[in-house]
Coordinates of C-alpha atoms in Angstrom, one line a residue:
X19 CA 0.0 0.0 0.0
X20 CA 1.3 3.5 -0.8
X21 CA 0.2 7.0 -0.1
X22 CA 0.5 9.5 -3.0
X23 CA 0.3 13.2 -2.2
X24 CA -2.0 14.9 -4.9
X25 CA -4.5 18.1 -3.3
X26 CA -11.2 24.0 -4.1
X27 CA -11.2 26.4 -1.7
X28 CA -13.9 25.1 0.6
X29 CA -14.3 21.8 -1.3
X30 CA -11.3 20.7 -3.2
X31 CA -11.6 20.8 -7.0
X32 CA -11.2 17.1 -7.4
X33 CA -14.3 16.4 -5.2
X34 CA -16.3 18.9 -7.3
X35 CA -15.2 17.0 -10.4
X36 CA -15.9 13.6 -8.8
X37 CA -19.5 14.6 -7.8
X38 CA -20.2 16.3 -11.2
X39 CA -18.9 13.3 -13.2
X40 CA -21.0 10.8 -11.2
X41 CA -24.1 13.1 -11.5
X42 CA -23.6 13.4 -15.3
X43 CA -23.5 9.7 -15.7
X44 CA -26.7 9.3 -13.6
X45 CA -28.5 12.1 -15.5
X46 CA -27.7 10.5 -18.8
X47 CA -29.5 7.3 -17.7
X48 CA -32.9 9.1 -18.1
X49 CA -35.0 7.6 -20.8
X50 CA -38.2 9.0 -22.5
X51 CA -41.1 6.7 -23.2
X52 CA -44.0 8.1 -25.2
X53 CA -47.4 6.9 -23.9
X54 CA -50.6 6.5 -25.9
X55 CA -52.3 9.2 -23.7
X56 CA -49.9 11.8 -25.1
X57 CA -47.9 12.1 -21.9
X58 CA -44.3 11.0 -21.4
X59 CA -42.9 8.6 -18.9
X60 CA -39.5 9.2 -17.4
X61 CA -37.7 5.9 -17.0
X62 CA -34.7 5.8 -14.6
X63 CA -36.0 8.9 -12.9
X64 CA -34.9 7.7 -9.5
X65 CA -31.2 7.7 -10.6
X66 CA -31.7 11.1 -12.3
X67 CA -33.3 12.5 -9.2
X68 CA -30.4 11.4 -7.0
X69 CA -27.9 12.8 -9.4
X70 CA -29.7 16.2 -9.3
X71 CA -29.8 16.2 -5.5
X72 CA -26.1 15.5 -5.3
X73 CA -25.4 18.8 -7.1
X74 CA -27.3 21.0 -4.5
X75 CA -24.1 21.8 -2.6
X76 CA -22.0 22.5 -5.7
X77 CA -22.1 26.3 -5.9
X78 CA -21.7 26.9 -9.7
X79 CA -24.5 24.4 -10.6
X80 CA -26.7 24.7 -7.5
X81 CA -29.3 27.1 -9.1
X82 CA -29.5 25.0 -12.3
X83 CA -30.0 21.8 -10.3
X84 CA -32.8 23.3 -8.2
X85 CA -34.4 24.7 -11.3
X86 CA -34.4 21.4 -13.0
X87 CA -35.6 19.6 -9.9
X88 CA -38.6 21.9 -9.3
X89 CA -39.9 21.5 -12.8
X90 CA -41.2 18.1 -11.8
X91 CA -44.1 18.4 -9.2
X92 CA -43.4 17.2 -5.6
X93 CA -45.9 14.4 -6.1
X94 CA -44.3 13.2 -9.4
X95 CA -40.8 13.5 -8.0
X96 CA -41.5 10.7 -5.5
X97 CA -42.6 8.3 -8.3
X98 CA -40.0 5.8 -9.8
X99 CA -41.3 6.5 -13.3
X100 CA -43.4 9.7 -13.3
X101 CA -45.7 10.6 -16.2
X102 CA -45.6 14.2 -17.3
X103 CA -47.2 16.3 -20.0
X104 CA -45.4 17.3 -23.2
X105 CA -45.1 21.0 -22.2
X106 CA -43.6 20.1 -18.8
X107 CA -41.2 17.6 -20.6
X108 CA -40.0 20.3 -23.0
X109 CA -39.4 22.8 -20.2
X110 CA -37.6 20.0 -18.3
X111 CA -35.4 19.0 -21.2
X112 CA -34.4 22.7 -21.8
X113 CA -33.0 22.9 -18.3
X114 CA -31.7 19.4 -18.4
X115 CA -29.5 20.1 -21.5
X116 CA -28.3 23.4 -19.8
X117 CA -27.2 21.5 -16.7
X118 CA -25.5 18.7 -18.8
X119 CA -23.5 21.3 -20.7
X120 CA -22.3 22.9 -17.5
X121 CA -21.3 19.6 -16.0
X122 CA -19.4 18.5 -19.2
X123 CA -17.6 21.9 -19.1
X124 CA -16.2 21.5 -15.6
X125 CA -15.3 17.8 -16.3
X126 CA -13.5 18.7 -19.5
X127 CA -11.7 21.5 -17.8
X128 CA -10.5 19.4 -14.9
X129 CA -9.4 16.5 -17.1
X130 CA -7.4 18.9 -19.3
X131 CA -5.4 19.8 -16.2
X132 CA -5.3 16.5 -14.4
X133 CA -6.0 12.9 -15.3
X134 CA -9.2 12.8 -13.2
X135 CA -8.2 9.9 -11.0
X136 CA -7.8 9.7 -7.3
X137 CA -7.6 7.0 -4.5
X138 CA -8.8 6.5 -1.0
X139 CA -6.8 8.6 1.5
X140 CA -6.7 12.0 3.1
X141 CA -7.0 15.6 2.0
X142 CA -5.1 18.2 4.1
X143 CA -6.4 21.8 3.9
X144 CA -3.8 24.4 4.5
X145 CA -5.2 27.7 6.1
X146 CA -4.3 31.2 4.8
X147 CA -0.8 32.1 5.9
X148 CA 0.6 35.6 6.6
X149 CA 4.0 34.7 5.3
X150 CA 5.9 32.1 3.3
X151 CA 7.8 31.2 6.4
X152 CA 4.6 30.3 8.2
X153 CA 3.5 28.2 5.2
X154 CA 6.8 26.3 5.1
X155 CA 6.6 25.7 8.9
X156 CA 3.2 24.1 8.5
X157 CA 4.4 21.8 5.7
X158 CA 7.5 20.9 7.7
X159 CA 5.3 19.9 10.7
X160 CA 3.0 17.8 8.4
X161 CA 6.1 16.2 7.0
X162 CA 7.4 15.4 10.5
X163 CA 4.1 13.8 11.6
X164 CA 3.8 11.7 8.5
X165 CA 7.4 10.5 8.3
X166 CA 8.5 10.3 12.0
X167 CA 5.4 9.1 13.9
X168 CA 5.8 5.4 14.5
X169 CA 2.0 4.8 14.3
X170 CA 2.0 6.1 10.7
X171 CA 4.5 3.5 9.6
X172 CA 3.5 0.1 8.3
X173 CA 5.5 -2.6 6.4
X174 CA 2.8 -2.6 3.7
X175 CA 2.4 1.1 3.3
X176 CA 4.5 4.0 2.1
X177 CA 3.8 7.8 2.2
X178 CA 5.0 9.6 -0.9
X179 CA 4.5 13.2 -2.1
X180 CA 2.9 13.6 -5.5
X181 CA 1.5 17.1 -5.8
X182 CA -1.5 19.4 -4.9
X183 CA -5.0 19.7 -6.2
X184 CA -5.6 22.2 -9.1
X185 CA -5.7 25.8 -8.0
X186 CA -6.2 25.3 -4.3
X187 CA -4.6 24.9 -0.8
X188 CA -5.4 21.2 -0.5
X189 CA -2.7 18.6 -0.2
X190 CA -4.0 15.1 -0.9
X191 CA -2.7 11.7 0.2
X192 CA -4.1 8.9 -1.8
X193 CA -3.7 5.2 -1.1
X194 CA -2.5 2.7 -3.6
X195 CA -2.9 -0.8 -2.3
X196 CA -0.3 -3.4 -2.8
X197 CA -1.6 -6.3 -4.9
X198 CA -0.6 -8.7 -2.2
X199 CA -2.2 -6.9 0.7
X200 CA -5.9 -6.4 1.5
X201 CA -7.3 -2.9 2.1
X202 CA -6.7 -2.7 5.9
X203 CA -6.1 1.1 6.0
X204 CA -3.8 0.8 9.0
X205 CA -2.3 4.3 8.6
X206 CA -5.7 6.0 8.2
X207 CA -7.1 4.2 11.3
X208 CA -4.0 5.3 13.3
X209 CA -4.1 8.8 12.0
X210 CA -7.7 9.2 13.0
X211 CA -6.8 8.1 16.5
X212 CA -3.9 10.6 16.6
X213 CA -6.2 13.4 15.4
X214 CA -8.8 12.7 18.1
X215 CA -6.1 12.8 20.7
X216 CA -4.7 16.0 19.3
X217 CA -8.1 17.7 19.5
X218 CA -8.3 16.6 23.1
X219 CA -4.8 18.1 23.7
X220 CA -6.0 21.3 22.0
X221 CA -8.4 21.9 24.9
X222 CA -5.4 21.9 27.3
X223 CA -3.3 23.9 24.9
X224 CA -4.2 27.3 26.4
X225 CA -2.8 26.2 29.8
X226 CA 0.4 24.9 28.1
X227 CA 0.7 28.1 26.1
X228 CA 0.3 30.2 29.3
X229 CA 3.0 28.2 31.0
X230 CA 5.3 28.7 28.0
X231 CA 4.7 32.5 28.0
X232 CA 5.2 32.7 31.8
X233 CA 8.5 30.8 31.4
X234 CA 9.7 33.1 28.6
X235 CA 8.9 36.1 30.7
X236 CA 10.8 34.7 33.7
X237 CA 13.8 33.9 31.4
X238 CA 13.9 37.5 30.1
X239 CA 13.9 38.7 33.7
X240 CA 16.5 36.1 34.7
X241 CA 14.1 34.7 37.2
X242 CA 14.0 31.2 35.8
X243 CA 16.1 28.8 37.9
X244 CA 17.1 25.3 36.7
X245 CA 14.5 24.0 39.2
X246 CA 11.8 26.1 37.6
X247 CA 12.7 25.0 34.2
X248 CA 12.6 21.4 35.3
X249 CA 9.1 21.9 36.8
X250 CA 7.7 23.4 33.6
X251 CA 9.3 20.6 31.5
X252 CA 7.9 17.9 33.7
X253 CA 4.4 19.4 33.6
X254 CA 4.4 19.4 29.8
X255 CA 5.8 15.9 29.6
X256 CA 3.1 14.6 32.0
X257 CA 0.4 16.2 29.9
X258 CA 1.6 14.6 26.7
X259 CA 2.5 11.2 28.3
X260 CA -1.1 10.7 29.3
X261 CA -2.2 10.8 25.7
X262 CA 0.7 8.8 24.4
X263 CA -0.1 6.1 27.0
X264 CA -3.8 6.1 25.8
X265 CA -2.6 5.7 22.2
X266 CA -0.3 2.8 23.2
X267 CA -3.3 1.0 24.8
X268 CA -5.4 1.7 21.7
X269 CA -2.9 1.1 18.9
X270 CA -0.2 -1.0 20.5
X271 CA 3.1 -0.3 22.1
X272 CA 6.1 1.3 20.5
X273 CA 9.6 0.0 20.4
X274 CA 11.4 2.3 22.9
X275 CA 11.6 5.7 24.6
X276 CA 12.8 7.4 21.4
X277 CA 9.7 6.3 19.4
X278 CA 7.5 7.3 22.3
X279 CA 9.1 10.7 22.1
X280 CA 8.3 11.0 18.4
X281 CA 4.7 10.1 19.1
X282 CA 4.6 12.8 21.7
X283 CA 6.2 15.4 19.4
X284 CA 3.8 14.4 16.6
X285 CA 0.8 14.9 18.9
X286 CA 2.1 18.3 19.9
X287 CA 2.7 19.4 16.3
X288 CA -0.7 18.0 15.2
X289 CA -2.5 19.9 18.0
X290 CA -0.7 23.1 16.9
X291 CA -1.6 22.6 13.3
X292 CA -5.3 22.0 14.1
X293 CA -5.2 25.1 16.3
X294 CA -3.9 27.1 13.3
X295 CA -6.8 25.9 11.1
X296 CA -5.2 22.9 9.3
X297 CA -8.0 20.4 8.5
X298 CA -7.5 16.7 7.6
X299 CA -10.4 15.2 5.7
X300 CA -10.8 11.7 4.2
X301 CA -10.7 11.8 0.4
X302 CA -13.9 11.3 -1.5
X303 CA -13.2 7.6 -2.4
X304 CA -12.3 6.6 1.1
X305 CA -14.7 3.9 2.5
X306 CA -17.4 5.1 4.9
X307 CA -16.1 2.9 7.7
X308 CA -12.9 4.9 7.7
X309 CA -14.5 8.3 7.1
X310 CA -16.5 8.1 10.4
X311 CA -13.3 7.8 12.4
X312 CA -12.1 11.3 11.4
X313 CA -13.2 14.4 13.4
X314 CA -13.3 16.7 10.3
X315 CA -16.2 16.1 7.9
X316 CA -16.5 17.8 4.5
X317 CA -20.3 17.8 3.9
X318 CA -20.0 17.9 0.1
X319 CA -17.6 15.1 -0.5
X320 CA -19.9 12.1 -0.5
X321 CA -22.6 10.9 -2.9
X322 CA -26.1 9.7 -2.0
X323 CA -26.0 6.0 -1.1
X324 CA -28.3 5.1 -3.9
X325 CA -26.3 6.9 -6.5
X326 CA -23.1 5.4 -5.1
X327 CA -24.5 1.9 -5.3
X328 CA -25.7 2.5 -8.8
X329 CA -22.2 3.6 -9.9
X330 CA -20.6 0.5 -8.2
X331 CA -23.2 -1.8 -9.8
X332 CA -22.6 -0.3 -13.2
X333 CA -18.8 -0.6 -12.8
X334 CA -19.2 -4.2 -11.7
X335 CA -21.3 -5.0 -14.7
X336 CA -18.8 -3.5 -17.1
X337 CA -16.0 -5.5 -15.4
X338 CA -17.9 -8.7 -15.9
X339 CA -18.7 -8.1 -19.6

């Protein structure tokens, strides 16, 4: 298994692309059946409806999606194959084609810049920085956590930088599974545990920061004795050791004191990053059982269960042909 680092402003552009492409495929399943009564039956409406609903949180097509959706009456929308009049159908098709054109535009644009593929993993959102130095410091801390924390190392997994998402501040880590290893997602499970501990630490961070500020003030006034320095250091170590011990119980022991120190430092850096506004989300293709472990949730990044199952079923059918 390997991690590849790939990377919209609120929602990364790849996720917009992913939802739009899935919705486009679903919309194109809609079939017209002319009835003897003069009305028109919409076959595969259920898939079409879910596809429209999946676009309600995509800003640039939200209005078009709602417009198309509301052309069909609330009663007919709940039917699997609604019958509608020719005038309603013509109005619907006009909006339908407009939405299709917009979706094809964003898909073509993204695929002209990237290959349009991604893998299960994580997306890291970098907050706005006041300086290049601050930005580099954040990247260095992320690098330390991912390369030095023992719980993010596994004999079947590798973390490798690949790039960033198009035109955004997202850094994406995608997982490529080894052909000989089943999808266990060890690193993602462990990272979720680290994040939850880091968020707990953040609640104590104000106390730790106050202690650091007090110590700096004492040092400037030459009031800090070796004994005082020792007390402050011990208090900080005790705080982090509590969370490291909890991780050891949850994820398993580490080899030695040096590795324990790297876990502690990783927790400290992760808590600081979260405090600065860094967000770590699961990527759009990550299985739901992994997504629920992470504290940060990006509301737009998943498709409706029915549409997702439809896509998986269609993909499976193609594979078996």
